[in-house]
Short mmCIF file of C-alpha atoms in Angstrom, two decimals:
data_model
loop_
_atom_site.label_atom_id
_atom_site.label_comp_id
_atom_site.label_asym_id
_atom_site.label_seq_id
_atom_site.Cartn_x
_atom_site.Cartn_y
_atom_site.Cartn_z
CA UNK Y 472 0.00 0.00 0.00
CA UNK Y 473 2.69 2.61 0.81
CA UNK Y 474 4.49 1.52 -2.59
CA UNK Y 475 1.06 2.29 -4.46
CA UNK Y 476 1.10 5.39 -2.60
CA UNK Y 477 4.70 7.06 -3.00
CA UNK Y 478 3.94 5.61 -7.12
CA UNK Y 479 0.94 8.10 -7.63
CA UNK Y 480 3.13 10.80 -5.79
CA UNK Y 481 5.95 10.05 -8.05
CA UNK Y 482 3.73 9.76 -10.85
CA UNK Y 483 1.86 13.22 -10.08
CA UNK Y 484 5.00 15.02 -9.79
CA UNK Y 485 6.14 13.27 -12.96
CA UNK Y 486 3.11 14.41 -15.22
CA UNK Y 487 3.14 17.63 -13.85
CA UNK Y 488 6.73 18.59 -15.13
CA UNK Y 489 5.96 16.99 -18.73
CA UNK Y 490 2.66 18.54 -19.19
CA UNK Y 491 2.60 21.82 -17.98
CA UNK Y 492 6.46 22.45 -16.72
CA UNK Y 493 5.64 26.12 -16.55
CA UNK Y 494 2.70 25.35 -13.86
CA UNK Y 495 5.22 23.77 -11.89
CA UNK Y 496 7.77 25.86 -11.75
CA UNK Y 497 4.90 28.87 -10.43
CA UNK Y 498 4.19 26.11 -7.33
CA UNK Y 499 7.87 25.89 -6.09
CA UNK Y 500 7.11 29.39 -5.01
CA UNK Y 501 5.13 28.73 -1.46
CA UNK Y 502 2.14 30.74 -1.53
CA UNK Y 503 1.52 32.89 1.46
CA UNK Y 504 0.96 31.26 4.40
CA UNK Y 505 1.05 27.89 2.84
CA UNK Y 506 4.19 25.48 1.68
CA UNK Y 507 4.19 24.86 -1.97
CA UNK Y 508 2.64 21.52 -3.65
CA UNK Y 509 6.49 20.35 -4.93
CA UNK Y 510 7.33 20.25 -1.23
CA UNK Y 511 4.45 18.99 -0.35
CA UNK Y 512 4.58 16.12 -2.47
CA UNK Y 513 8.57 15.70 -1.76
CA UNK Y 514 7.45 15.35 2.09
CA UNK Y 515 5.05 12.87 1.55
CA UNK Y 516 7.30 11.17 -0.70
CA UNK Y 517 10.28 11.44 1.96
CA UNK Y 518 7.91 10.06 4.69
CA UNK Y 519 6.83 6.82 2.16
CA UNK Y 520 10.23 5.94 1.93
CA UNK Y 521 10.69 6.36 5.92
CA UNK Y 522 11.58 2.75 7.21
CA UNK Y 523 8.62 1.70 9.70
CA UNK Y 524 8.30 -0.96 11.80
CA UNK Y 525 5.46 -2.11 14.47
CA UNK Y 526 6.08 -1.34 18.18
CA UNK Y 527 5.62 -5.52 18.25
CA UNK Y 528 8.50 -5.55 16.21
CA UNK Y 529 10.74 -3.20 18.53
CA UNK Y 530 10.18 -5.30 21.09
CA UNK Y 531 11.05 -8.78 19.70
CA UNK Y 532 13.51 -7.82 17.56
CA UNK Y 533 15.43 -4.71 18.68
CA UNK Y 534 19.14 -5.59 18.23
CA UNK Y 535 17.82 -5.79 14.46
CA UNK Y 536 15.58 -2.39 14.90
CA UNK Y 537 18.59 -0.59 16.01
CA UNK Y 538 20.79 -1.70 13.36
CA UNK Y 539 18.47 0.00 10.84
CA UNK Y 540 18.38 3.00 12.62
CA UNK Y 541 21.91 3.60 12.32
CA UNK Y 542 21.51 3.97 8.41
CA UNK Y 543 19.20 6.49 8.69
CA UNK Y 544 15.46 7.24 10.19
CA UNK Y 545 12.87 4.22 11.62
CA UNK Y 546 9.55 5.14 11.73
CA UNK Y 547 8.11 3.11 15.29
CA UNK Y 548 4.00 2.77 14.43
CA UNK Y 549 1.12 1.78 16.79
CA UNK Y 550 -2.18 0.78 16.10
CA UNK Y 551 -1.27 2.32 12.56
CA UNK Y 552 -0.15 5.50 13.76
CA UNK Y 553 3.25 6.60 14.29
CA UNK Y 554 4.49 7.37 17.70
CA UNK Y 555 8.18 8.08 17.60
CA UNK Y 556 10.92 8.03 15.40
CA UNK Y 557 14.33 6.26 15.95
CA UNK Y 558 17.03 8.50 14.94
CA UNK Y 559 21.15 7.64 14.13
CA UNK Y 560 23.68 8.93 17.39
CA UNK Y 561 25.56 12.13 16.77
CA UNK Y 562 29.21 11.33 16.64
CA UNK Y 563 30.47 12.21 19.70
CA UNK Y 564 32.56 15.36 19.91
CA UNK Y 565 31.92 16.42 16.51
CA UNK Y 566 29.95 19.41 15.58
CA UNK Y 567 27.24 20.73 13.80
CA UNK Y 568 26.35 19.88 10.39
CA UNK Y 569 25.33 23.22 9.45
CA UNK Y 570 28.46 24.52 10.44
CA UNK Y 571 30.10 26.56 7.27
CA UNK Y 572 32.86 24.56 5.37
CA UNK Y 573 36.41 25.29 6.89
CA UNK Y 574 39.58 23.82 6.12
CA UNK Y 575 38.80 20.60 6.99
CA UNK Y 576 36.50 20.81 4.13
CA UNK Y 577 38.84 20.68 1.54
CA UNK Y 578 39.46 18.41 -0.78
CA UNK Y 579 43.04 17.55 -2.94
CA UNK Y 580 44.00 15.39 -5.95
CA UNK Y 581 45.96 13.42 -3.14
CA UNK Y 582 42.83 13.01 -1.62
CA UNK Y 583 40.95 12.34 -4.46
CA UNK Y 584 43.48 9.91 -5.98
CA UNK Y 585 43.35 7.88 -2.61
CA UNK Y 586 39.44 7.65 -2.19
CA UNK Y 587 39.67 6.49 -6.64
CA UNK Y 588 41.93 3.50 -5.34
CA UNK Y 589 39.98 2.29 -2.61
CA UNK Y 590 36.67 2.18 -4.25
CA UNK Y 591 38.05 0.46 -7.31
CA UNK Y 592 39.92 -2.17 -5.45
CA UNK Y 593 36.23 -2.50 -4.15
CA UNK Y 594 37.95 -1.97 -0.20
CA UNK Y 595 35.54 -0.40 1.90
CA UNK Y 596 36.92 -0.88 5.18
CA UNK Y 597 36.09 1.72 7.89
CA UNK Y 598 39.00 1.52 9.13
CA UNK Y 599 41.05 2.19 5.51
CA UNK Y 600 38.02 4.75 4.62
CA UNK Y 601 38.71 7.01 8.35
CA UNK Y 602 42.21 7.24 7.33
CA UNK Y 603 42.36 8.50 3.59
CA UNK Y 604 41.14 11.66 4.44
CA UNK Y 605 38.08 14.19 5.80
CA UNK Y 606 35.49 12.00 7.07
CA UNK Y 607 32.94 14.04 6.19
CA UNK Y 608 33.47 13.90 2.79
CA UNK Y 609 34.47 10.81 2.28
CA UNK Y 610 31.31 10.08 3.89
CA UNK Y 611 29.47 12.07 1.09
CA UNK Y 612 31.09 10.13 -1.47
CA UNK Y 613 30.21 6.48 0.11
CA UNK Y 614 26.48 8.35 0.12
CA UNK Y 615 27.00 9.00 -3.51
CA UNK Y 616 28.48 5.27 -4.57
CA UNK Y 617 25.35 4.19 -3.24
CA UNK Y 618 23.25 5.07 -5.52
CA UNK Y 619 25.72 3.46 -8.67
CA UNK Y 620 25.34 0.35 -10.49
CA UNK Y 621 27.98 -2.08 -9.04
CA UNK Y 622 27.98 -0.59 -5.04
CA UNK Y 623 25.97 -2.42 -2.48
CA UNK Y 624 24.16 0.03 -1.27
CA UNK Y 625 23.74 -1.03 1.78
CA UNK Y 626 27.34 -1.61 2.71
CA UNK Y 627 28.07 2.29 1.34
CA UNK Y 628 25.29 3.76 3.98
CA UNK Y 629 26.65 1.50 6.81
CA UNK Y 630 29.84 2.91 5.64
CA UNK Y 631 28.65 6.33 5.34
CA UNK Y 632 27.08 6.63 8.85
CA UNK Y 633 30.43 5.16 10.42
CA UNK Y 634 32.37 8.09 8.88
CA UNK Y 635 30.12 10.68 9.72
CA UNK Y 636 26.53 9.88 11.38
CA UNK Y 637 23.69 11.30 9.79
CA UNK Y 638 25.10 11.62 6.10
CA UNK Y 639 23.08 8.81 4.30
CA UNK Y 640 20.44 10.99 5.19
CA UNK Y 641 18.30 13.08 3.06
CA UNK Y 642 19.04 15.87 4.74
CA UNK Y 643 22.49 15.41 5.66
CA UNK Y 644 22.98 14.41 2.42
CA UNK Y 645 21.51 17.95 0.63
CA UNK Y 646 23.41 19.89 3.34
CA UNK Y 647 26.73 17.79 1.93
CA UNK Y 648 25.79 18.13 -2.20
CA UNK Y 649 25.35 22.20 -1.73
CA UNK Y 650 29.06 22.45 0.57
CA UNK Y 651 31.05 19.90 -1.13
CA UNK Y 652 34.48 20.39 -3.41
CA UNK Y 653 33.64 16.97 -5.13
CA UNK Y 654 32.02 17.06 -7.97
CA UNK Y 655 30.19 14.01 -9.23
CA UNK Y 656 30.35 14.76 -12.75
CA UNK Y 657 34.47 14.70 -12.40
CA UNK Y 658 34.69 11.89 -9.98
CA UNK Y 659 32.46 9.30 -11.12
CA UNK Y 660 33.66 8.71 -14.94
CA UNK Y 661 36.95 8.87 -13.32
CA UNK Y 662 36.23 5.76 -11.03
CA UNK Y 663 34.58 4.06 -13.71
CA UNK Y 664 37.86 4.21 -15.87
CA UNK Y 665 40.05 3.20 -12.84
CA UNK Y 666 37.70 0.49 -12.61
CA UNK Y 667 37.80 -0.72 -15.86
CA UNK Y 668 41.64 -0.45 -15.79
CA UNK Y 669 42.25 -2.98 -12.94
CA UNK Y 670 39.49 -5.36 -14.19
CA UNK Y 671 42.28 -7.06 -16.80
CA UNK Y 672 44.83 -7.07 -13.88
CA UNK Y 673 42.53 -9.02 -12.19
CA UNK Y 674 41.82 -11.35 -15.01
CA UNK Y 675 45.37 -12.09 -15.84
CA UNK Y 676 46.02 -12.45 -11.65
CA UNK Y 677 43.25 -15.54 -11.98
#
């Protein structure tokens, strides 16, 4: 039922932007007093993607309940109606994540050229990962290879949310895309050529 749901939302926002893009472009702009019908439609969306489970469930199985929540929101619901949310830990120590970018922010072709290795040797130890460089954007980048062809997405949230807690996020996430030196349209063709550079190595090595 919630797939059926977030479908028509997807498929409203989808049919609004082919036939009549100019209509929807006039309701990004909230009208007064009122939040526009994109965001709207993006919160509804956002919440039928939420992970929920039944209180039953939290009870008998919380070891796995907990798990989930460190990758990212868990919806608890009761008697169909949600009644609290699990949230992931803030890293202890560490500070806001609307703080401005500093020079921890930054981002080098050392760094870059160490993050390309480790992703296409496929090694995405936490422990490798926390020492090649900022964790908070090599966070944003396990966020991104995520979403790729060839990731397990999973594995790149878990990895994400060890680096920096809240990133695999949609809103940690957004605040990451609008801050961050990396730029996916540079880094991604780069790691699928380093990819498919080391895949004869590995051939011949068999």
């Amino acid at each position: 039922m919630r797939l059926a749901a977030l479908r028509a939302v997807l498929t409203i926002l989808a049919l609004s932007a082919v036939d009549n893009p100019r209509s929807l472009r006039q309701q990004q702009a909230p009208a007064p007093g009122g939040a526009s019908l994109l965001a709207i439609l993006a919160k509804i969306a956002y919440i039928l993607l939420m992970d929920v489970v039944k209180a039953t469930e939290l009870k008998n199985r919380l070891g796995a309940v907990l798990k989930r929540a460190t990758l990212g929101e868990v919806a608890i619901e009761r008697h169909g109606r949600v009644v609290a949310y699990l949230v992931p830990a803030p890293r202890p120590g560490r500070t806001s994540a609307n703080r401005g970018a500093g020079p921890e922010e930054s981002w080098s072709r050392v760094d870059e050229e160490r993050v390309l290795e480790l992703s296409a040797r496929g090694d995405f130890r936490p422990s490798r990962w926390s020492r090649a460089g900022n964790p908070r954007q090599l966070a944003g980048v396990a966020v991104m290879l995520a979403s790729q062809e060839g990731f397990d997405r999973p594995r790149m949230l878990a990895l994400a949310e060890q680096l920096y807690p809240g990133m695999s996020t949609p809103a940690g996430f957004s605040r990451w895309l609008a801050g961050s030196p990396i730029q996916a349209a540079r880094f991604l063709p780069m790691l699928r050529a380093r990819i498919q550079e080391k895949a004869p190595r590995l051939e011949r090595a068999v």
